[in-house]
PDB file of C-alpha atoms in Angstrom:
ATOM      1  CA  MET A 172     -56.774  42.875  30.385  1.00 47.00           C
ATOM      2  CA  LYS A 173     -58.035  43.738  26.964  1.00 48.00           C
ATOM      3  CA  LEU A 174     -54.594  44.766  25.925  1.00 47.00           C
ATOM      4  CA  SER A 175     -53.089  41.415  27.166  1.00 52.00           C
ATOM      5  CA  LYS A 176     -55.669  39.460  25.186  1.00 50.00           C
ATOM      6  CA  LEU A 177     -54.992  41.514  22.106  1.00 48.00           C
ATOM      7  CA  MET A 178     -51.292  40.891  22.466  1.00 50.00           C
ATOM      8  CA  LEU A 179     -51.871  37.184  23.037  1.00 48.00           C
ATOM      9  CA  GLY A 180     -54.078  37.082  19.853  1.00 49.00           C
ATOM     10  CA  LEU A 181     -51.418  38.852  17.810  1.00 48.00           C
ATOM     11  CA  SER A 182     -48.645  36.480  19.115  1.00 49.00           C
ATOM     12  CA  LEU A 183     -50.760  33.448  18.156  1.00 49.00           C
ATOM     13  CA  ALA A 184     -51.524  34.883  14.693  1.00 47.00           C
ATOM     14  CA  LEU A 185     -47.836  35.668  14.147  1.00 48.00           C
ATOM     15  CA  GLY A 186     -46.936  32.155  15.293  1.00 48.00           C
ATOM     16  CA  VAL A 187     -49.278  30.534  12.735  1.00 43.00           C
ATOM     17  CA  MET A 188     -47.949  32.832   9.984  1.00 42.00           C
ATOM     18  CA  ALA A 189     -44.329  31.890  10.951  1.00 42.00           C
ATOM     19  CA  THR A 190     -45.185  28.198  10.811  1.00 44.00           C
ATOM     20  CA  ALA A 191     -46.865  28.586   7.527  1.00 43.00           C
ATOM     21  CA  SER A 192     -43.974  30.481   6.021  1.00 45.00           C
ATOM     22  CA  ALA A 193     -41.615  27.899   7.378  1.00 66.00           C
ATOM     23  CA  GLN A 194     -43.278  25.211   5.190  1.00 92.00           C
ATOM     24  CA  VAL A 195     -41.506  24.721   1.883  1.00 97.00           C
ATOM     25  CA  THR A 196     -42.894  23.000  -1.259  1.00 98.00           C
ATOM     26  CA  MET A 197     -40.461  21.712  -3.846  1.00 98.00           C
ATOM     27  CA  ARG A 198     -41.063  20.118  -7.201  1.00 98.00           C
ATOM     28  CA  ASN A 199     -39.660  16.817  -8.660  1.00 98.00           C
ATOM     29  CA  SER A 200     -40.438  15.261 -12.023  1.00 98.00           C
ATOM     30  CA  ILE A 201     -39.902  12.127 -14.122  1.00 97.00           C
ATOM     31  CA  SER A 202     -40.535  11.461 -17.781  1.00 95.00           C
ATOM     32  CA  VAL A 203     -42.380   8.160 -17.265  1.00 95.00           C
ATOM     33  CA  GLY A 204     -45.630   7.423 -15.458  1.00 95.00           C
ATOM     34  CA  GLN A 205     -46.228   7.249 -11.731  1.00 97.00           C
ATOM     35  CA  ASN A 206     -46.679   3.429 -11.867  1.00 95.00           C
ATOM     36  CA  SER A 207     -43.096   2.827 -12.755  1.00 96.00           C
ATOM     37  CA  HIS A 208     -39.675   2.233 -11.247  1.00 97.00           C
ATOM     38  CA  GLN A 209     -38.955   5.979 -11.390  1.00 98.00           C
ATOM     39  CA  GLY A 210     -42.321   6.666  -9.821  1.00 98.00           C
ATOM     40  CA  GLU A 211     -41.321   4.461  -6.893  1.00 98.00           C
ATOM     41  CA  ALA A 212     -38.219   6.537  -6.493  1.00 98.00           C
ATOM     42  CA  ILE A 213     -39.783  10.013  -6.373  1.00 98.00           C
ATOM     43  CA  ASP A 214     -42.876   8.894  -4.293  1.00 98.00           C
ATOM     44  CA  THR A 215     -40.529   7.360  -1.751  1.00 98.00           C
ATOM     45  CA  LEU A 216     -38.258  10.451  -1.658  1.00 98.00           C
ATOM     46  CA  SER A 217     -41.259  12.809  -1.105  1.00 98.00           C
ATOM     47  CA  LYS A 218     -42.691  10.567   1.575  1.00 98.00           C
ATOM     48  CA  GLU A 219     -39.429  10.250   3.445  1.00 98.00           C
ATOM     49  CA  VAL A 220     -38.538  13.937   3.334  1.00 98.00           C
ATOM     50  CA  GLU A 221     -41.983  14.937   4.571  1.00 98.00           C
ATOM     51  CA  LYS A 222     -41.919  12.386   7.344  1.00 98.00           C
ATOM     52  CA  ARG A 223     -38.390  13.275   8.472  1.00 98.00           C
ATOM     53  CA  THR A 224     -39.061  16.985   8.420  1.00 98.00           C
ATOM     54  CA  ASN A 225     -42.455  16.708  10.197  1.00 97.00           C
ATOM     55  CA  GLY A 226     -44.133  18.247   7.124  1.00 97.00           C
ATOM     56  CA  ARG A 227     -41.859  21.345   6.973  1.00 98.00           C
ATOM     57  CA  ILE A 228     -40.703  20.343   3.504  1.00 98.00           C
ATOM     58  CA  LYS A 229     -43.098  18.837   1.029  1.00 98.00           C
ATOM     59  CA  ILE A 230     -42.265  17.621  -2.518  1.00 98.00           C
ATOM     60  CA  GLN A 231     -44.878  17.802  -5.245  1.00 98.00           C
ATOM     61  CA  ASN A 232     -44.275  15.180  -7.886  1.00 98.00           C
ATOM     62  CA  PHE A 233     -44.976  15.480 -11.575  1.00 98.00           C
ATOM     63  CA  TYR A 234     -45.151  12.395 -13.885  1.00 97.00           C
ATOM     64  CA  SER A 235     -45.069  11.473 -17.595  1.00 95.00           C
ATOM     65  CA  GLY A 236     -43.053  14.474 -18.696  1.00 95.00           C
ATOM     66  CA  SER A 237     -45.689  16.978 -17.681  1.00 96.00           C
ATOM     67  CA  LEU A 238     -42.968  19.449 -16.783  1.00 96.00           C
ATOM     68  CA  GLY A 239     -41.052  18.624 -19.977  1.00 94.00           C
ATOM     69  CA  GLY A 240     -38.659  15.989 -21.188  1.00 93.00           C
ATOM     70  CA  GLU A 241     -35.625  14.911 -19.232  1.00 95.00           C
ATOM     71  CA  ARG A 242     -33.275  17.523 -20.759  1.00 95.00           C
ATOM     72  CA  GLU A 243     -35.751  20.312 -20.094  1.00 96.00           C
ATOM     73  CA  SER A 244     -36.127  19.196 -16.536  1.00 97.00           C
ATOM     74  CA  ILE A 245     -32.367  19.044 -15.915  1.00 98.00           C
ATOM     75  CA  GLU A 246     -32.098  22.523 -17.359  1.00 98.00           C
ATOM     76  CA  SER A 247     -34.846  23.725 -15.018  1.00 98.00           C
ATOM     77  CA  VAL A 248     -33.073  22.305 -12.055  1.00 98.00           C
ATOM     78  CA  GLN A 249     -29.785  23.906 -13.183  1.00 98.00           C
ATOM     79  CA  LEU A 250     -31.531  27.264 -13.535  1.00 98.00           C
ATOM     80  CA  GLY A 251     -33.303  26.857 -10.188  1.00 97.00           C
ATOM     81  CA  THR A 252     -36.823  27.146 -11.602  1.00 97.00           C
ATOM     82  CA  GLN A 253     -37.425  23.527 -10.535  1.00 98.00           C
ATOM     83  CA  GLU A 254     -35.831  22.222  -7.327  1.00 98.00           C
ATOM     84  CA  LEU A 255     -35.527  18.526  -8.231  1.00 98.00           C
ATOM     85  CA  ALA A 256     -35.559  16.131 -11.188  1.00 98.00           C
ATOM     86  CA  THR A 257     -35.130  12.411 -11.405  1.00 98.00           C
ATOM     87  CA  THR A 258     -33.771  11.350 -14.806  1.00 97.00           C
ATOM     88  CA  SER A 259     -31.995   8.680 -16.719  1.00 95.00           C
ATOM     89  CA  THR A 260     -28.441   9.589 -17.602  1.00 93.00           C
ATOM     90  CA  GLY A 261     -29.444   9.880 -21.262  1.00 90.00           C
ATOM     91  CA  PRO A 262     -29.120  13.691 -21.622  1.00 93.00           C
ATOM     92  CA  VAL A 263     -26.907  14.193 -18.590  1.00 96.00           C
ATOM     93  CA  PRO A 264     -23.548  14.197 -20.451  1.00 94.00           C
ATOM     94  CA  ASN A 265     -24.719  17.403 -22.099  1.00 93.00           C
ATOM     95  CA  PHE A 266     -24.381  19.059 -18.651  1.00 97.00           C
ATOM     96  CA  VAL A 267     -21.795  16.830 -16.885  1.00 97.00           C
ATOM     97  CA  PRO A 268     -19.517  15.351 -19.577  1.00 95.00           C
ATOM     98  CA  GLU A 269     -17.695  13.036 -17.065  1.00 96.00           C
ATOM     99  CA  SER A 270     -20.922  10.947 -16.785  1.00 96.00           C
ATOM    100  CA  ARG A 271     -20.661   9.839 -20.367  1.00 95.00           C
ATOM    101  CA  ILE A 272     -18.455   6.853 -19.385  1.00 97.00           C
ATOM    102  CA  LEU A 273     -21.412   5.108 -17.756  1.00 97.00           C
ATOM    103  CA  ASP A 274     -23.235   4.836 -21.149  1.00 94.00           C
ATOM    104  CA  VAL A 275     -20.540   2.823 -22.878  1.00 96.00           C
ATOM    105  CA  PRO A 276     -22.155  -0.518 -24.114  1.00 97.00           C
ATOM    106  CA  PHE A 277     -21.426  -3.780 -22.299  1.00 96.00           C
ATOM    107  CA  LEU A 278     -19.493  -1.940 -19.630  1.00 97.00           C
ATOM    108  CA  PHE A 279     -21.100  -3.684 -16.646  1.00 97.00           C
ATOM    109  CA  ARG A 280     -21.321  -7.479 -16.258  1.00 95.00           C
ATOM    110  CA  ASP A 281     -24.837  -7.267 -14.743  1.00 95.00           C
ATOM    111  CA  LYS A 282     -27.016  -5.144 -12.487  1.00 96.00           C
ATOM    112  CA  ALA A 283     -25.239  -6.293  -9.316  1.00 97.00           C
ATOM    113  CA  HIS A 284     -21.910  -5.121 -10.758  1.00 98.00           C
ATOM    114  CA  ALA A 285     -23.320  -1.811 -11.882  1.00 98.00           C
ATOM    115  CA  ARG A 286     -24.926  -1.152  -8.442  1.00 98.00           C
ATOM    116  CA  ALA A 287     -21.670  -1.946  -6.750  1.00 98.00           C
ATOM    117  CA  VAL A 288     -19.729   0.468  -8.973  1.00 98.00           C
ATOM    118  CA  LEU A 289     -22.257   3.322  -8.482  1.00 98.00           C
ATOM    119  CA  ASP A 290     -22.566   2.901  -4.789  1.00 97.00           C
ATOM    120  CA  GLY A 291     -18.772   2.571  -4.401  1.00 98.00           C
ATOM    121  CA  PRO A 292     -15.882   5.027  -4.826  1.00 98.00           C
ATOM    122  CA  ILE A 293     -16.253   5.398  -8.647  1.00 98.00           C
ATOM    123  CA  GLY A 294     -19.926   6.341  -8.479  1.00 98.00           C
ATOM    124  CA  GLN A 295     -19.573   8.606  -5.508  1.00 97.00           C
ATOM    125  CA  GLU A 296     -16.700  10.384  -7.119  1.00 97.00           C
ATOM    126  CA  LEU A 297     -18.855  10.887 -10.256  1.00 98.00           C
ATOM    127  CA  LEU A 298     -21.616  12.404  -8.157  1.00 98.00           C
ATOM    128  CA  THR A 299     -19.274  15.222  -7.047  1.00 98.00           C
ATOM    129  CA  LYS A 300     -18.730  16.243 -10.733  1.00 98.00           C
ATOM    130  CA  PHE A 301     -22.263  17.679 -10.742  1.00 98.00           C
ATOM    131  CA  ASP A 302     -21.566  20.296  -8.018  1.00 98.00           C
ATOM    132  CA  SER A 303     -19.759  22.794 -10.250  1.00 98.00           C
ATOM    133  CA  LYS A 304     -22.508  22.545 -12.886  1.00 98.00           C
ATOM    134  CA  GLY A 305     -25.275  23.892 -10.543  1.00 98.00           C
ATOM    135  CA  PHE A 306     -26.563  20.516  -9.237  1.00 98.00           C
ATOM    136  CA  LYS A 307     -26.387  18.482  -6.101  1.00 98.00           C
ATOM    137  CA  ALA A 308     -26.554  14.842  -7.197  1.00 98.00           C
ATOM    138  CA  LEU A 309     -28.213  13.079  -4.281  1.00 98.00           C
ATOM    139  CA  ALA A 310     -27.860   9.429  -5.439  1.00 98.00           C
ATOM    140  CA  TRP A 311     -27.624   6.977  -8.288  1.00 98.00           C
ATOM    141  CA  GLY A 312     -30.819   5.099  -8.954  1.00 98.00           C
ATOM    142  CA  GLU A 313     -31.608   2.703 -11.775  1.00 97.00           C
ATOM    143  CA  ASN A 314     -33.408   2.598 -15.071  1.00 95.00           C
ATOM    144  CA  GLY A 315     -32.273  -0.988 -15.770  1.00 95.00           C
ATOM    145  CA  VAL A 316     -30.642  -2.838 -18.639  1.00 97.00           C
ATOM    146  CA  ARG A 317     -31.635  -1.633 -22.059  1.00 97.00           C
ATOM    147  CA  HIS A 318     -33.103  -3.829 -24.788  1.00 98.00           C
ATOM    148  CA  MET A 319     -34.292  -3.143 -28.298  1.00 98.00           C
ATOM    149  CA  THR A 320     -37.808  -3.108 -29.678  1.00 98.00           C
ATOM    150  CA  ASN A 321     -39.101  -2.432 -33.271  1.00 98.00           C
ATOM    151  CA  SER A 322     -42.246  -2.810 -35.334  1.00 98.00           C
ATOM    152  CA  LYS A 323     -40.522  -4.218 -38.540  1.00 97.00           C
ATOM    153  CA  ARG A 324     -38.796  -7.522 -37.852  1.00 98.00           C
ATOM    154  CA  ALA A 325     -37.340  -9.939 -35.296  1.00 97.00           C
ATOM    155  CA  VAL A 326     -33.719  -8.988 -34.428  1.00 98.00           C
ATOM    156  CA  ASN A 327     -31.693 -12.126 -33.843  1.00 97.00           C
ATOM    157  CA  GLU A 328     -28.226 -10.735 -34.716  1.00 96.00           C
ATOM    158  CA  PRO A 329     -26.586  -7.335 -35.431  1.00 97.00           C
ATOM    159  CA  GLY A 330     -27.252  -7.505 -39.124  1.00 97.00           C
ATOM    160  CA  ASP A 331     -31.058  -7.456 -38.522  1.00 98.00           C
ATOM    161  CA  LEU A 332     -30.730  -3.923 -37.160  1.00 98.00           C
ATOM    162  CA  LYS A 333     -29.272  -2.440 -40.321  1.00 97.00           C
ATOM    163  CA  GLY A 334     -31.488   0.299 -41.712  1.00 97.00           C
ATOM    164  CA  LEU A 335     -33.891   0.321 -38.790  1.00 98.00           C
ATOM    165  CA  LYS A 336     -34.795   3.857 -37.780  1.00 98.00           C
ATOM    166  CA  MET A 337     -34.587   3.914 -34.032  1.00 98.00           C
ATOM    167  CA  ARG A 338     -35.192   6.581 -31.411  1.00 98.00           C
ATOM    168  CA  THR A 339     -32.190   7.114 -29.191  1.00 95.00           C
ATOM    169  CA  MET A 340     -31.631   9.186 -26.142  1.00 90.00           C
ATOM    170  CA  GLU A 341     -29.987  12.576 -26.606  1.00 86.00           C
ATOM    171  CA  ASN A 342     -26.645  10.995 -25.765  1.00 90.00           C
ATOM    172  CA  PRO A 343     -23.557  11.125 -27.931  1.00 91.00           C
ATOM    173  CA  VAL A 344     -22.207   7.802 -26.604  1.00 93.00           C
ATOM    174  CA  HIS A 345     -25.453   5.944 -27.475  1.00 93.00           C
ATOM    175  CA  VAL A 346     -25.710   7.598 -30.920  1.00 94.00           C
ATOM    176  CA  ALA A 347     -22.113   6.582 -31.826  1.00 95.00           C
ATOM    177  CA  ALA A 348     -22.640   3.042 -30.620  1.00 96.00           C
ATOM    178  CA  TYR A 349     -25.863   2.432 -32.393  1.00 96.00           C
ATOM    179  CA  LYS A 350     -24.689   3.936 -35.660  1.00 96.00           C
ATOM    180  CA  SER A 351     -21.933   1.310 -35.645  1.00 96.00           C
ATOM    181  CA  LEU A 352     -24.654  -1.341 -35.669  1.00 97.00           C
ATOM    182  CA  GLY A 353     -26.166   0.133 -38.909  1.00 97.00           C
ATOM    183  CA  ILE A 354     -29.070   1.735 -37.057  1.00 98.00           C
ATOM    184  CA  VAL A 355     -30.427   5.014 -38.355  1.00 98.00           C
ATOM    185  CA  THR A 356     -30.336   6.955 -35.061  1.00 97.00           C
ATOM    186  CA  THR A 357     -33.003   9.537 -34.210  1.00 96.00           C
ATOM    187  CA  PRO A 358     -32.369  11.393 -30.918  1.00 94.00           C
ATOM    188  CA  MET A 359     -35.643  12.370 -29.332  1.00 93.00           C
ATOM    189  CA  ALA A 360     -36.985  13.474 -26.000  1.00 90.00           C
ATOM    190  CA  PHE A 361     -38.862  10.633 -24.226  1.00 93.00           C
ATOM    191  CA  PRO A 362     -42.349  12.219 -24.038  1.00 92.00           C
ATOM    192  CA  GLU A 363     -42.414  12.263 -27.887  1.00 95.00           C
ATOM    193  CA  VAL A 364     -41.479   8.543 -28.322  1.00 97.00           C
ATOM    194  CA  PHE A 365     -44.883   6.775 -28.104  1.00 97.00           C
ATOM    195  CA  THR A 366     -46.493   9.000 -30.664  1.00 97.00           C
ATOM    196  CA  ALA A 367     -43.423   8.710 -33.009  1.00 98.00           C
ATOM    197  CA  LEU A 368     -43.596   4.909 -32.754  1.00 98.00           C
ATOM    198  CA  GLN A 369     -47.419   4.961 -33.235  1.00 98.00           C
ATOM    199  CA  GLN A 370     -47.127   7.150 -36.387  1.00 97.00           C
ATOM    200  CA  GLY A 371     -44.156   5.245 -37.784  1.00 97.00           C
ATOM    201  CA  THR A 372     -41.842   8.187 -37.600  1.00 97.00           C
ATOM    202  CA  VAL A 373     -39.340   5.778 -36.144  1.00 98.00           C
ATOM    203  CA  ASP A 374     -39.346   1.966 -36.294  1.00 98.00           C
ATOM    204  CA  GLY A 375     -38.112   1.253 -32.852  1.00 98.00           C
ATOM    205  CA  GLN A 376     -36.554   2.293 -29.624  1.00 98.00           C
ATOM    206  CA  GLU A 377     -34.400   0.821 -26.840  1.00 97.00           C
ATOM    207  CA  ASN A 378     -35.137   0.820 -23.113  1.00 96.00           C
ATOM    208  CA  PRO A 379     -35.142  -1.341 -20.032  1.00 97.00           C
ATOM    209  CA  LEU A 380     -38.231  -3.752 -19.466  1.00 97.00           C
ATOM    210  CA  SER A 381     -39.385  -1.346 -16.735  1.00 95.00           C
ATOM    211  CA  VAL A 382     -39.701   1.524 -19.154  1.00 95.00           C
ATOM    212  CA  ILE A 383     -41.199  -0.636 -21.996  1.00 97.00           C
ATOM    213  CA  MET A 384     -43.874  -1.839 -19.598  1.00 95.00           C
ATOM    214  CA  ALA A 385     -44.692   1.555 -17.893  1.00 94.00           C
ATOM    215  CA  SER A 386     -44.894   3.233 -21.310  1.00 95.00           C
ATOM    216  CA  ASN A 387     -47.115   0.561 -22.911  1.00 97.00           C
ATOM    217  CA  PHE A 388     -44.735   0.199 -25.843  1.00 98.00           C
ATOM    218  CA  ASP A 389     -46.178  -3.262 -26.543  1.00 98.00           C
ATOM    219  CA  GLN A 390     -49.179  -1.362 -28.055  1.00 98.00           C
ATOM    220  CA  VAL A 391     -46.922   0.018 -30.823  1.00 98.00           C
ATOM    221  CA  GLN A 392     -43.955  -2.435 -30.966  1.00 98.00           C
ATOM    222  CA  LYS A 393     -44.210  -6.018 -32.084  1.00 98.00           C
ATOM    223  CA  HIS A 394     -40.612  -7.254 -31.608  1.00 98.00           C
ATOM    224  CA  LEU A 395     -38.374  -7.154 -28.531  1.00 98.00           C
ATOM    225  CA  THR A 396     -34.802  -8.566 -28.337  1.00 98.00           C
ATOM    226  CA  LEU A 397     -33.118  -8.843 -24.992  1.00 98.00           C
ATOM    227  CA  THR A 398     -29.815  -7.361 -26.187  1.00 97.00           C
ATOM    228  CA  GLY A 399     -28.940  -6.031 -22.750  1.00 96.00           C
ATOM    229  CA  HIS A 400     -26.474  -3.668 -24.551  1.00 96.00           C
ATOM    230  CA  VAL A 401     -26.375  -0.789 -22.009  1.00 96.00           C
ATOM    231  CA  TYR A 402     -26.964  -0.489 -18.232  1.00 97.00           C
ATOM    232  CA  SER A 403     -28.911   2.675 -17.700  1.00 95.00           C
ATOM    233  CA  PRO A 404     -28.570   4.552 -14.402  1.00 97.00           C
ATOM    234  CA  VAL A 405     -30.932   7.121 -12.975  1.00 98.00           C
ATOM    235  CA  VAL A 406     -29.715  10.154 -10.994  1.00 98.00           C
ATOM    236  CA  ILE A 407     -31.709  12.163  -8.466  1.00 98.00           C
ATOM    237  CA  LEU A 408     -30.744  15.838  -9.042  1.00 98.00           C
ATOM    238  CA  MET A 409     -31.361  18.856  -6.846  1.00 98.00           C
ATOM    239  CA  ASN A 410     -30.608  22.522  -7.552  1.00 98.00           C
ATOM    240  CA  LYS A 411     -27.249  23.205  -5.888  1.00 98.00           C
ATOM    241  CA  GLY A 412     -28.525  26.606  -4.473  1.00 98.00           C
ATOM    242  CA  SER A 413     -31.653  24.952  -2.973  1.00 98.00           C
ATOM    243  CA  PHE A 414     -29.581  22.241  -1.324  1.00 98.00           C
ATOM    244  CA  ASP A 415     -26.955  24.699   0.028  1.00 98.00           C
ATOM    245  CA  LYS A 416     -29.680  26.745   1.744  1.00 98.00           C
ATOM    246  CA  LEU A 417     -30.744  23.768   3.764  1.00 98.00           C
ATOM    247  CA  SER A 418     -29.579  23.255   7.378  1.00 98.00           C
ATOM    248  CA  ALA A 419     -26.925  20.586   7.970  1.00 98.00           C
ATOM    249  CA  ALA A 420     -29.732  18.342   9.340  1.00 98.00           C
ATOM    250  CA  ASP A 421     -31.997  18.851   6.373  1.00 98.00           C
ATOM    251  CA  LYS A 422     -29.183  18.193   3.980  1.00 98.00           C
ATOM    252  CA  GLN A 423     -28.677  14.812   5.639  1.00 98.00           C
ATOM    253  CA  ILE A 424     -32.444  14.107   5.526  1.00 98.00           C
ATOM    254  CA  PHE A 425     -32.389  14.613   1.713  1.00 98.00           C
ATOM    255  CA  LEU A 426     -29.365  12.361   1.343  1.00 98.00           C
ATOM    256  CA  ASP A 427     -30.870   9.662   3.601  1.00 98.00           C
ATOM    257  CA  SER A 428     -34.271   9.911   1.904  1.00 98.00           C
ATOM    258  CA  ALA A 429     -32.614   9.523  -1.517  1.00 98.00           C
ATOM    259  CA  LYS A 430     -31.016   6.276  -0.325  1.00 98.00           C
ATOM    260  CA  GLU A 431     -34.476   4.974   0.527  1.00 98.00           C
ATOM    261  CA  ALA A 432     -35.753   6.105  -2.838  1.00 98.00           C
ATOM    262  CA  VAL A 433     -33.040   4.174  -4.600  1.00 98.00           C
ATOM    263  CA  LYS A 434     -33.913   0.974  -2.601  1.00 98.00           C
ATOM    264  CA  ALA A 435     -37.547   1.230  -3.697  1.00 98.00           C
ATOM    265  CA  ASN A 436     -36.539   2.023  -7.229  1.00 98.00           C
ATOM    266  CA  ARG A 437     -34.129  -0.898  -7.674  1.00 98.00           C
ATOM    267  CA  ALA A 438     -36.689  -3.296  -6.013  1.00 98.00           C
ATOM    268  CA  ARG A 439     -39.203  -2.309  -8.670  1.00 97.00           C
ATOM    269  CA  VAL A 440     -36.623  -2.845 -11.489  1.00 97.00           C
ATOM    270  CA  ASP A 441     -35.919  -6.310 -10.079  1.00 97.00           C
ATOM    271  CA  LYS A 442     -39.618  -7.064 -10.029  1.00 96.00           C
ATOM    272  CA  ASP A 443     -40.163  -5.824 -13.649  1.00 96.00           C
ATOM    273  CA  ASP A 444     -37.128  -7.782 -14.884  1.00 96.00           C
ATOM    274  CA  ALA A 445     -38.448 -10.964 -13.247  1.00 96.00           C
ATOM    275  CA  ASN A 446     -41.954 -10.631 -14.673  1.00 96.00           C
ATOM    276  CA  GLY A 447     -41.527  -8.508 -17.761  1.00 96.00           C
ATOM    277  CA  VAL A 448     -40.797 -11.081 -20.461  1.00 97.00           C
ATOM    278  CA  ALA A 449     -43.861 -13.166 -19.504  1.00 97.00           C
ATOM    279  CA  GLU A 450     -46.169 -10.157 -19.284  1.00 97.00           C
ATOM    280  CA  LEU A 451     -45.007  -8.536 -22.536  1.00 98.00           C
ATOM    281  CA  ARG A 452     -45.268 -11.952 -24.296  1.00 97.00           C
ATOM    282  CA  LYS A 453     -48.808 -12.282 -23.022  1.00 97.00           C
ATOM    283  CA  LYS A 454     -49.553  -8.856 -24.482  1.00 97.00           C
ATOM    284  CA  GLY A 455     -48.471 -10.187 -27.910  1.00 97.00           C
ATOM    285  CA  MET A 456     -44.868  -9.115 -28.259  1.00 98.00           C
ATOM    286  CA  ASN A 457     -42.547 -11.508 -30.121  1.00 98.00           C
ATOM    287  CA  ILE A 458     -39.462 -11.786 -27.778  1.00 98.00           C
ATOM    288  CA  ILE A 459     -36.020 -13.058 -28.621  1.00 98.00           C
ATOM    289  CA  GLU A 460     -34.405 -14.010 -25.372  1.00 96.00           C
ATOM    290  CA  ASN A 461     -31.177 -15.856 -26.301  1.00 93.00           C
ATOM    291  CA  VAL A 462     -28.904 -13.362 -28.015  1.00 95.00           C
ATOM    292  CA  ASP A 463     -25.126 -13.862 -28.777  1.00 95.00           C
ATOM    293  CA  LYS A 464     -24.026 -10.527 -27.217  1.00 94.00           C
ATOM    294  CA  SER A 465     -20.417 -11.160 -28.348  1.00 95.00           C
ATOM    295  CA  LYS A 466     -21.642 -10.612 -32.024  1.00 97.00           C
ATOM    296  CA  PHE A 467     -23.113  -7.230 -31.087  1.00 96.00           C
ATOM    297  CA  LEU A 468     -19.904  -6.267 -29.179  1.00 95.00           C
ATOM    298  CA  ALA A 469     -17.794  -7.344 -32.160  1.00 96.00           C
ATOM    299  CA  THR A 470     -19.888  -5.288 -34.558  1.00 97.00           C
ATOM    300  CA  MET A 471     -19.510  -2.237 -32.334  1.00 96.00           C
ATOM    301  CA  GLY A 472     -15.672  -2.656 -32.553  1.00 95.00           C
ATOM    302  CA  PRO A 473     -14.911   0.649 -34.222  1.00 95.00           C
ATOM    303  CA  ALA A 474     -17.108   2.520 -31.816  1.00 96.00           C
ATOM    304  CA  MET A 475     -15.597   0.654 -28.800  1.00 97.00           C
ATOM    305  CA  ALA A 476     -12.071   1.512 -29.979  1.00 96.00           C
ATOM    306  CA  GLU A 477     -13.063   5.201 -30.092  1.00 96.00           C
ATOM    307  CA  PHE A 478     -14.545   4.999 -26.542  1.00 97.00           C
ATOM    308  CA  GLU A 479     -11.229   3.602 -25.349  1.00 97.00           C
ATOM    309  CA  LYS A 480      -9.466   6.655 -26.848  1.00 96.00           C
ATOM    310  CA  GLN A 481     -12.057   9.044 -25.409  1.00 95.00           C
ATOM    311  CA  PHE A 482     -12.234   7.713 -21.816  1.00 96.00           C
ATOM    312  CA  GLY A 483      -8.927   5.833 -21.567  1.00 97.00           C
ATOM    313  CA  LYS A 484      -8.710   2.104 -21.387  1.00 96.00           C
ATOM    314  CA  ALA A 485      -7.505   2.208 -17.778  1.00 97.00           C
ATOM    315  CA  ASN A 486     -10.635   4.119 -16.761  1.00 97.00           C
ATOM    316  CA  LEU A 487     -12.946   1.671 -18.561  1.00 98.00           C
ATOM    317  CA  ASP A 488     -11.054  -1.314 -17.090  1.00 97.00           C
ATOM    318  CA  ARG A 489     -11.386   0.198 -13.629  1.00 97.00           C
ATOM    319  CA  ILE A 490     -15.156  -0.058 -14.007  1.00 98.00           C
ATOM    320  CA  ARG A 491     -15.180  -3.367 -15.847  1.00 97.00           C
ATOM    321  CA  ASN A 492     -13.038  -5.073 -13.306  1.00 97.00           C
ATOM    322  CA  TYR A 493     -14.565  -3.507 -10.119  1.00 97.00           C
ATOM    323  CA  LYS A 494     -15.596  -6.124  -7.547  1.00 92.00           C
TER     324      LYS A 494
END
């Protein structure tokens, strides 16, 4: 009898240990705060994965660049020292060059067009380009449409940008485009931007309303111009090895959870876009809403001609004309 009880006790103990060892904790990160459109994405992803795996897989989220800037987080995912990262496409071309095409200015008509492209064959084809680089790209999310801010002067037309020292993402397409506008470009990791603006190291930056609001840039930037010059995607990345080790069912759980994360992320961008101008104006920003975008596009002419050589006019038109 004693032996039977001992065996039962050992079995229960081993069962508890097996359950504990079966639980997996992964890490995900963003460079902006939790109360943001990207925060909505990673919080939704972790909630859905934990719910759908009955707590077997948990995702611990890190915000505000606490694990490093976007480029560092992408490197960590590629190396496998971090399982997940959710990032704008700013530094992504340094790892997956095919993604550069998405950063061409004035490529998309509006958010609805961009979402249709990313959710359709073109976007899904681009996601597969990450596989050979050590990533599993789970889904395209959204940063939003980028606008320009600065602390020096109101920007009504391209000539007003000349000589402004502006932080740009570590992205060769953005740098080339903004140089053609006469901007003095300063590539910089996102966690450094607020301090650089505060200290006057740079005069301005460019980001969607969601990022401007979540980062409190109104505290260090006086002028905002709704240039809408670039649509900025977000991509939810996972280490390829970590994804490949999952069962077929768990792989599907991650893909389905990523879709839910994108829904929450885009809904927050829409909300911020609807309320952002009024809120930022209330906080004291001088906002130029009506901009002749054709003037900006014309000034970027030399850069745009170079992009057509780089990417092929047919490839750009395939995106521009997608319905």
